[in-house]
CSV table of C-alpha atoms in Angstrom, one decimal:
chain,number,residue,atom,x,y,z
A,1,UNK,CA,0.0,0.0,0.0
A,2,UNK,CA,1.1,3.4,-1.3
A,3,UNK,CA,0.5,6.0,1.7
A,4,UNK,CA,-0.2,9.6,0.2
A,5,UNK,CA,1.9,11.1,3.1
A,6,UNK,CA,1.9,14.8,2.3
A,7,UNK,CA,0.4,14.5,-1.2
A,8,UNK,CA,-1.9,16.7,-1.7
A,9,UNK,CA,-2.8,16.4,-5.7
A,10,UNK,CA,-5.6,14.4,-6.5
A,11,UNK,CA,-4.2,13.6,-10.1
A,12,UNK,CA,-1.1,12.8,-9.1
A,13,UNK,CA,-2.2,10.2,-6.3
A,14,UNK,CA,-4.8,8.8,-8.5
A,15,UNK,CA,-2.4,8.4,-11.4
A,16,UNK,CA,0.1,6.8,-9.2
A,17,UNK,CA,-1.9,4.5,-7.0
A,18,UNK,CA,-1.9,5.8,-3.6
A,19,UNK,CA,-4.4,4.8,-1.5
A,20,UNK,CA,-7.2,6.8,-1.6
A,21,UNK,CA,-9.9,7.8,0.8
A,22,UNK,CA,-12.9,8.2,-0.8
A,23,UNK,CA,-14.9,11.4,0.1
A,24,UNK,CA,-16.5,12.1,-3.7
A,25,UNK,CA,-20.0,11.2,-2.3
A,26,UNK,CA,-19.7,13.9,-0.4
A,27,UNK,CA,-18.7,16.4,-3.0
A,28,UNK,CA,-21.4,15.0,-5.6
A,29,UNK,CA,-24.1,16.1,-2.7
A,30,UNK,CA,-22.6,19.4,-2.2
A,31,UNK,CA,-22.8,20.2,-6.2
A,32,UNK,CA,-26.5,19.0,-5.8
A,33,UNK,CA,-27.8,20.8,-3.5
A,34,UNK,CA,-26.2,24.4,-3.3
A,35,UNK,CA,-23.9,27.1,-4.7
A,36,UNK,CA,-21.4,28.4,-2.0
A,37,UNK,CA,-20.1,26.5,1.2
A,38,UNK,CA,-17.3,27.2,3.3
A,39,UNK,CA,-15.4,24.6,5.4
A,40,UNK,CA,-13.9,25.0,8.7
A,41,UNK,CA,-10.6,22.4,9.8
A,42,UNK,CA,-7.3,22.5,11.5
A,43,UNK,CA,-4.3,22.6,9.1
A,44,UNK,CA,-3.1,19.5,7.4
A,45,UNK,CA,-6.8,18.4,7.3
A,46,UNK,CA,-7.2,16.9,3.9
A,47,UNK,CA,-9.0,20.6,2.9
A,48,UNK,CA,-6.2,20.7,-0.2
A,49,UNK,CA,-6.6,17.5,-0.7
A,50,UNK,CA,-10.7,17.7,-0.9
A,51,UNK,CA,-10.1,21.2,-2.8
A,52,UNK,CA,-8.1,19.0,-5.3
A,53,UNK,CA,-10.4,16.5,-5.4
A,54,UNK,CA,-13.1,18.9,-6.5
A,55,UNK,CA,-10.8,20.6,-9.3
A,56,UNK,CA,-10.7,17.3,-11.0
A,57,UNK,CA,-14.3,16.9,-11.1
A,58,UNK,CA,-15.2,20.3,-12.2
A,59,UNK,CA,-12.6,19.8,-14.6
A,60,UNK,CA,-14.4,16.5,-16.4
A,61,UNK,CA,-11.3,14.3,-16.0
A,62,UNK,CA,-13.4,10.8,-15.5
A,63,UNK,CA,-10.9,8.7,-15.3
A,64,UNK,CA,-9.4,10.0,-12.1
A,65,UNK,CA,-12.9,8.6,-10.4
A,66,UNK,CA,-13.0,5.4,-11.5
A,67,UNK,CA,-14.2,2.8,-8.8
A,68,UNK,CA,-15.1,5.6,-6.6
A,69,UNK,CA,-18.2,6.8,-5.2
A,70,UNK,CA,-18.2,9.9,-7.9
A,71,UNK,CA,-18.4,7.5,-10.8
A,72,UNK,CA,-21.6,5.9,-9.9
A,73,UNK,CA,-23.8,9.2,-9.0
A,74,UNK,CA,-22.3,11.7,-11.8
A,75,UNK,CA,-24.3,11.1,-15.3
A,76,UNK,CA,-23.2,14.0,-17.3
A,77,UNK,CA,-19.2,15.4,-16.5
A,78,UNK,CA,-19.8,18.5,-17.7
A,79,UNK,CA,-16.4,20.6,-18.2
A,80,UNK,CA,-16.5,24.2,-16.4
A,81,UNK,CA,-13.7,26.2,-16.0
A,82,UNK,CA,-11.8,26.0,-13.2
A,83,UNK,CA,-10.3,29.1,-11.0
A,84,UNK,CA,-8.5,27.8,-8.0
A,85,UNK,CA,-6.8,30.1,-5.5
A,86,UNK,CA,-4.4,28.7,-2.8
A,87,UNK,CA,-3.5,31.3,-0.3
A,88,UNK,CA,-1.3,28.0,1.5
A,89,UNK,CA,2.2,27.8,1.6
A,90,UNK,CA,3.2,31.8,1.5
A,91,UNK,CA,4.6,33.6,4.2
A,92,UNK,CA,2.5,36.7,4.7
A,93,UNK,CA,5.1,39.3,6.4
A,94,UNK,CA,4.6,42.6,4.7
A,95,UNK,CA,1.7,44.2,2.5
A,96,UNK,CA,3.2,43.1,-0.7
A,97,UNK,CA,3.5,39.4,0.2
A,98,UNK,CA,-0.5,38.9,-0.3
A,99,UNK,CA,-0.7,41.0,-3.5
A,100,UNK,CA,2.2,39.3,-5.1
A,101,UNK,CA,0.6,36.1,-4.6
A,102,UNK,CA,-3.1,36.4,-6.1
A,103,UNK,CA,-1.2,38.8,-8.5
A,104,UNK,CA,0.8,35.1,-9.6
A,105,UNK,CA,-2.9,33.4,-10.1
A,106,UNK,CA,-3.9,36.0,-11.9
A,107,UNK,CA,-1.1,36.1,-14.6
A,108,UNK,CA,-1.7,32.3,-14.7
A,109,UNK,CA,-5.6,32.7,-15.5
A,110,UNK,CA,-5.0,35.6,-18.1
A,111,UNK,CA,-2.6,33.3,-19.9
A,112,UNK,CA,-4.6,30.6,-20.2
A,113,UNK,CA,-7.4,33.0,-21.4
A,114,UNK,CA,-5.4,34.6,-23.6
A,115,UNK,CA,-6.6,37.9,-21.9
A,116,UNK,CA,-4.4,41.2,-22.9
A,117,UNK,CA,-2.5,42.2,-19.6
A,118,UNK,CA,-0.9,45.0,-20.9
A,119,UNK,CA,-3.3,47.8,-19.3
A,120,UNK,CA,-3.8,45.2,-15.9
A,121,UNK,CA,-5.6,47.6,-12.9
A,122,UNK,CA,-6.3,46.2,-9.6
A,123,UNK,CA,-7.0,43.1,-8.7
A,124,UNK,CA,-10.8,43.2,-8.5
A,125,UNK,CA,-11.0,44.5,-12.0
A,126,UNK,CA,-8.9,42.0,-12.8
A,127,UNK,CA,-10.7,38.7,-11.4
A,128,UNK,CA,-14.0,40.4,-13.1
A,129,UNK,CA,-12.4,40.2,-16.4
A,130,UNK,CA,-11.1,36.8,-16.2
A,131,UNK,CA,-14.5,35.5,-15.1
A,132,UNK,CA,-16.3,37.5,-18.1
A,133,UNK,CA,-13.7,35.9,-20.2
A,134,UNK,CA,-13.4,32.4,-18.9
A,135,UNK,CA,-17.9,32.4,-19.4
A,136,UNK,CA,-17.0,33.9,-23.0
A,137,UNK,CA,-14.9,31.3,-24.2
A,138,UNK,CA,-16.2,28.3,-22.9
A,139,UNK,CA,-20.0,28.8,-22.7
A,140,UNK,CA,-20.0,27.5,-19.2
A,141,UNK,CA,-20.1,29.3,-15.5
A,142,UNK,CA,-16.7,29.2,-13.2
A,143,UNK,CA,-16.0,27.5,-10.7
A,144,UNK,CA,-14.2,29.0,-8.0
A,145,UNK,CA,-12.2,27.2,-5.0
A,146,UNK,CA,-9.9,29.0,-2.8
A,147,UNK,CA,-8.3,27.0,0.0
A,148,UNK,CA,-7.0,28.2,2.9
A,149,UNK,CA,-9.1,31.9,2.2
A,150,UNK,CA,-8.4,33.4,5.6
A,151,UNK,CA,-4.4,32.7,5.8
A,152,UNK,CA,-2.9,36.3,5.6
A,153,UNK,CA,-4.9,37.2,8.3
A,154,UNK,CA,-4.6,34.4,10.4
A,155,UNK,CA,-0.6,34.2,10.0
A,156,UNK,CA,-0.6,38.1,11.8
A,157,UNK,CA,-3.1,37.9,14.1
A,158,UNK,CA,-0.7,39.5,16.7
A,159,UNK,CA,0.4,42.2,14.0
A,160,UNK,CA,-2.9,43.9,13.9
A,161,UNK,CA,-1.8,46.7,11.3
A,162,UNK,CA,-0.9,44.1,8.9
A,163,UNK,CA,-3.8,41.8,9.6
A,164,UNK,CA,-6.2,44.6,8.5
A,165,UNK,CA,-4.3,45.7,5.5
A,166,UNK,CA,-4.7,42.0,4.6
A,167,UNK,CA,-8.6,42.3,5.7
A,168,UNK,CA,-9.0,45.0,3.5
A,169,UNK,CA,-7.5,43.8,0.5
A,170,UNK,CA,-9.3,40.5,0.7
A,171,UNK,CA,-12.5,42.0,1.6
A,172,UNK,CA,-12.0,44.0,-2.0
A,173,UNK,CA,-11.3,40.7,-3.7
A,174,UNK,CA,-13.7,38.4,-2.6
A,175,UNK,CA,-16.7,41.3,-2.8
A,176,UNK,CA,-16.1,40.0,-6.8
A,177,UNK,CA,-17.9,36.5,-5.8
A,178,UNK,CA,-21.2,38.3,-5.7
A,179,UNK,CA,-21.0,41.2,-8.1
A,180,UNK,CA,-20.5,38.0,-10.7
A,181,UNK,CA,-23.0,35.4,-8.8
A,182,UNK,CA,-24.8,34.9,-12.5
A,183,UNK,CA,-21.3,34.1,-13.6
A,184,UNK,CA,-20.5,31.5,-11.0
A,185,UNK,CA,-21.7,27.8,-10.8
A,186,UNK,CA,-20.1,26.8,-7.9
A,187,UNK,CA,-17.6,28.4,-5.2
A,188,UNK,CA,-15.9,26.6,-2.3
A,189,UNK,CA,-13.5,28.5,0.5
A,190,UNK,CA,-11.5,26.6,3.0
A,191,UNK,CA,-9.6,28.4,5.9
A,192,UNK,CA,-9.2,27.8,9.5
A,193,UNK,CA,-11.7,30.1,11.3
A,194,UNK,CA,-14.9,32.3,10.0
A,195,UNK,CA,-13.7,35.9,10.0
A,196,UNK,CA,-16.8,37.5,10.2
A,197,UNK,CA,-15.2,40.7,9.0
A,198,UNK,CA,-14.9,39.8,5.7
A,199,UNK,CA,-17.6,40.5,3.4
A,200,UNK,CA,-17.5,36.8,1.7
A,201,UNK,CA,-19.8,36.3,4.6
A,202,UNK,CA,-21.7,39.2,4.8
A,203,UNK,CA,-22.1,39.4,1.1
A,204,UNK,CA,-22.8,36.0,-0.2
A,205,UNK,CA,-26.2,35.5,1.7
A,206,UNK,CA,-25.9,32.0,0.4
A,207,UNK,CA,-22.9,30.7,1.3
A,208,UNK,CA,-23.4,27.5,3.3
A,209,UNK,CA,-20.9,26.6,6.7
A,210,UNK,CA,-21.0,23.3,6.5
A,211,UNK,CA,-18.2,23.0,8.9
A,212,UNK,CA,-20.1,21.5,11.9
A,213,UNK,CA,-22.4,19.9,9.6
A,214,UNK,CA,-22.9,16.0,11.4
A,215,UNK,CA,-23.1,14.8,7.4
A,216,UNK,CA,-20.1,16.7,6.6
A,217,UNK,CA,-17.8,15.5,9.5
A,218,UNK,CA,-16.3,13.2,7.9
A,219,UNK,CA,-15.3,15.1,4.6
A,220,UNK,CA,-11.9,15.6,5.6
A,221,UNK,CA,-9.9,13.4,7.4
A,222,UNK,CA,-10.3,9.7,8.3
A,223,UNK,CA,-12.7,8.3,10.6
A,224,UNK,CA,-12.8,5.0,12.2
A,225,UNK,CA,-14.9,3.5,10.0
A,226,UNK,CA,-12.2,4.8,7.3
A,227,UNK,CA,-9.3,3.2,8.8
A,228,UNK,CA,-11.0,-0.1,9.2
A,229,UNK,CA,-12.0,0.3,5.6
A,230,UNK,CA,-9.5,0.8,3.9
A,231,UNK,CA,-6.3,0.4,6.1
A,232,UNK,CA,-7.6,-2.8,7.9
A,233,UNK,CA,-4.5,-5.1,6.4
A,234,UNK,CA,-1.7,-2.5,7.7
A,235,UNK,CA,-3.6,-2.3,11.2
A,236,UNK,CA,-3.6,-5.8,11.2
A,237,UNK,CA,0.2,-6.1,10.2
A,238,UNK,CA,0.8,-3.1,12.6
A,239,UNK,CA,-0.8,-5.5,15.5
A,240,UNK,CA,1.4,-8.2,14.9
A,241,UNK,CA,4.1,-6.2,15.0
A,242,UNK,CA,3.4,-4.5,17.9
A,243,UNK,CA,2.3,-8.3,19.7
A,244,UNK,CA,-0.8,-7.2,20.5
A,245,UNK,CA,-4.3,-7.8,19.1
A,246,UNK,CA,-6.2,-6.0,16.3
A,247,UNK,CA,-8.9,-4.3,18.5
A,248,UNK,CA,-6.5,-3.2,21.1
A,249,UNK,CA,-4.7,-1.6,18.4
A,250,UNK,CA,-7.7,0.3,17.0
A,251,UNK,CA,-8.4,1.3,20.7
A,252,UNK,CA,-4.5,2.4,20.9
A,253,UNK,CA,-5.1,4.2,17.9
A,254,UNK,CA,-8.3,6.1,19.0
A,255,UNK,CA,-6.4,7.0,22.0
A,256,UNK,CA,-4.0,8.5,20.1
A,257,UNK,CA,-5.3,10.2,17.6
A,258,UNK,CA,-9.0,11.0,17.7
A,259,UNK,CA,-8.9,14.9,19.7
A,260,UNK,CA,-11.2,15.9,17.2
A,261,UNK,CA,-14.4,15.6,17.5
């Protein structure tokens, strides 16, 4: 068994048969039944991961799903374009730092648009266009995903100047998400607290916290009834090699690692 330790790509994993928890039931009843969620979790949750997962889907690649949950319920894989934002794994330590980084999406999406940058404004006018454009060429609304949303802020929570700079400019950007709601078929933000600040919430009257959600609690991460399904040969080879039996390893396990709740 391939263990997916750090890999956070669904592609890649898929493509190179790590083990994979599968948690596409779970997005297939999101797409179904709403527009806008957000999603609460401690860091290295699985929310990349499950922010991944949902790029491949949105993106029509059907093969990645094969033999999962996904390729039973979906009928129609429709292709949509795809704008995904991850605010995760930047050091946020001066007013540029957050700038500089959605400025780096940005030049990505206008590429792959083919979108004239050489009068770019701000970023706001800037997301609108690529949006307009994206709807343009392919006929379809955009999906929108941004993981770890509230990171800037959260990394200088005891540099209060900078935290509200960051509040500010994010506040600017994510006001977008509404002004283009007929634009946008889906949108899904990640982070590690609801900063009720921020207009996302405010604004978009419709976005769903599904974060303590009892059907939800088990989008991320691996649950007991996870382990035993798909990791019950290494638990049994970790028994053995720890001389003890199976269910006092799962109970060792609990023990150990089940502080969330």
């Amino acid at each position: 068994m391939l263990y997916p330790i750090g890999i956070q790509n669904f592609e890649y994993l898929r493509r190179n048969g790590y083990v994979y928890v599968d948690k596409t039931q779970h997005i297939y009843r999101l797409v179904s039944t709403g527009k806008y969620y957000f999603l609460s979790r401690p860091r290295r949750f699985g929310k990349s991961l499950l922010i991944s997962t949902m790029e491949a889907y949105f993106s029509g690649k059907r093969e990645l799903f094969k033999g999962l949950a996904m390729e039973q319920l979906e009928k129609d894989w429709t292709e949509y374009p795809v704008l995904h934002l991850d605010l995760n794994g930047k050091k946020y330590d001066c007013p540029e730092a957050l700038i500089n980084n959605i400025e780096y999406y940005l030049d990505i999406w206008d590429k792959s648009l083919d979108l004239d940058t050489s009068d770019a404004s701000d970023i706001e006018i800037r997301f609108k266009r690529i949006i307009d454009r994206a709807c343009e060429i392919t006929g379809r609304q955009v999906v929108v995903l941004i993981d770890e949303y509230d990171k800037p802020i959260v990394d200088n929570l005891i540099n209060p100047e900078l935290a509200d700079n960051f509040r500010k400019i994010l506040q600017g950007f994510y006001s977008v998400l509404k002004a283009k709601d007929g634009q946008i078929r889906f949108g899904f933000l990640t982070g590690v607290s609801k900063i009720g600040k921020l207009s996302v919430f405010s604004s978009l009257n419709n976005l769903k916290d599904i974060s303590m959600e009892a059907g939800y609690s088990d989008i991320c991460g691996i649950s007991e009834k996870d382990l035993q399904k798909y990791f019950g040969e290494s638990v049994a080879s970790l028994a053995k090699e720890e001389e003890t039996s199976v269910d006092d390893c799962y109970d060792r396990l609990k023990e150990m690692y089940d502080g969330y709740h």
